[in-house]
Amino acid sequence: MPDADYRLYLMASAAIFTIGFYSMLTQAHLLRRIMAFNVMGCGVFLLFITLAARAPGPVPDPVPHAMVLTGIVVSVCATGLALALAGRVQTVTGKTELEPGEDAGGRSGAAHHGSSA
Amino acid sequence: MGALSWAALSLPAKPPGLAKASLDRLGESGVAHPVTAVLLNYRGYDTLLEVGVLLLALAGAWSLGRGEQPAENPQSRPLLLSLLRVLLPMLLLAAGHLLWIGAFAPGGAFQGGALLGGALVLLILGGLARRALKRERCLRAGLALGVLVFAGIAAVTMALTGGLLQYPPGAGGALILVIETAAMVSIGLALGLLYLGGQPPEGARRSLLATPPDHA
């Protein structure tokens, strides 16, 4: 593959990461944030795969591939846990976003949880 | 984004890479596919910790409380049931196939585990996993199987060869297959159970008899 193609993939990975990072900062809905976090991860995976393909040799470098495979599983785990937490936030507070002044909401949420248990 | 692009583009165009080093020793690793060799031989501890992370994520989700499963009567969805009848055996077969070809082609425990997880999610959606989900002790044993087998083999090989996950010469292939099989079962269970978003719902009678859940 000519070098310009690798440059395209590298810039695409930076773009994907930036899109995810921007949404992570601007979106309040927890589900959207979790998705943004996954988009950021995809950017990193694309970067790794591109670097693996660019390495000299007859086949792509297997070490970044293995790291991406590990990364995918870890990001699936983190997403699953984050979704469970977001679901819990919605059950306890009835909201799908975190409030800026979290202190009062957090305490009343904890009290609510205590009474229901 | 400009800064990130610049950083990505300024990486060395011809990195030395580890491709040559990993391909040179492939014959000793016990498998013929470089990615599997990296995952389960050269950098086996990564994978051991990764299976641990999966278990940790599920423990975290379970500590949040009981999840829900669709309370629908499976008989009310005939299309889903007839799809499952065709799909489930194929998923199981494909998972086993991926596990086996992982030694010399793209595939392995994680890919097979993902298919098993998908099969479990379909079972839960179809309302067919209700009884299985109540047997929590079996679920826990299955979930822990991957880490326990992996850590056990790591301990034994460490006693034999003195290195962490440094397999005795010639035994790599068989040990990797054992680890991958156990890991695939655990990965599939963990991914499928994460779908519930919490501990499996319990029957009323069972909750009186059950010992307090131990999240340690």
mmCIF file of C-alpha atoms in Angstrom, chain A residues 23-37 83 86-87 89-90 94-99:
data_model
loop_
_atom_site.group_PDB
_atom_site.id
_atom_site.type_symbol
_atom_site.label_atom_id
_atom_site.label_comp_id
_atom_site.label_asym_id
_atom_site.label_seq_id
_atom_site.Cartn_x
_atom_site.Cartn_y
_atom_site.Cartn_z
ATOM 1 C CA SER A 23 -19.212 14.049 22.065
ATOM 2 C CA MET A 24 -17.903 12.803 25.389
ATOM 3 C CA LEU A 25 -17.490 16.419 26.520
ATOM 4 C CA THR A 26 -20.656 17.884 25.024
ATOM 5 C CA GLN A 27 -23.298 15.169 25.400
ATOM 6 C CA ALA A 28 -25.055 14.872 28.732
ATOM 7 C CA HIS A 29 -27.085 11.718 28.129
ATOM 8 C CA LEU A 30 -25.200 8.805 29.677
ATOM 9 C CA LEU A 31 -25.929 6.442 26.796
ATOM 10 C CA ARG A 32 -24.492 8.952 24.330
ATOM 11 C CA ARG A 33 -21.409 9.331 26.495
ATOM 12 C CA ILE A 34 -20.894 5.578 26.580
ATOM 13 C CA MET A 35 -21.214 5.504 22.804
ATOM 14 C CA ALA A 36 -18.758 8.404 22.500
ATOM 15 C CA PHE A 37 -16.301 6.470 24.628
ATOM 16 C CA LEU A 83 -24.435 0.416 30.847
ATOM 17 C CA ALA A 86 -26.264 3.963 33.782
ATOM 18 C CA GLY A 87 -29.289 1.702 34.186
ATOM 19 C CA VAL A 89 -28.613 5.664 37.839
ATOM 20 C CA GLN A 90 -31.894 5.725 35.959
ATOM 21 C CA GLY A 94 -35.124 8.543 37.300
ATOM 22 C CA LYS A 95 -32.729 10.526 35.130
ATOM 23 C CA THR A 96 -30.463 9.549 32.274
ATOM 24 C CA GLU A 97 -27.845 12.214 32.947
ATOM 25 C CA LEU A 98 -25.627 13.178 35.822
ATOM 26 C CA GLU A 99 -26.507 16.521 37.409
#
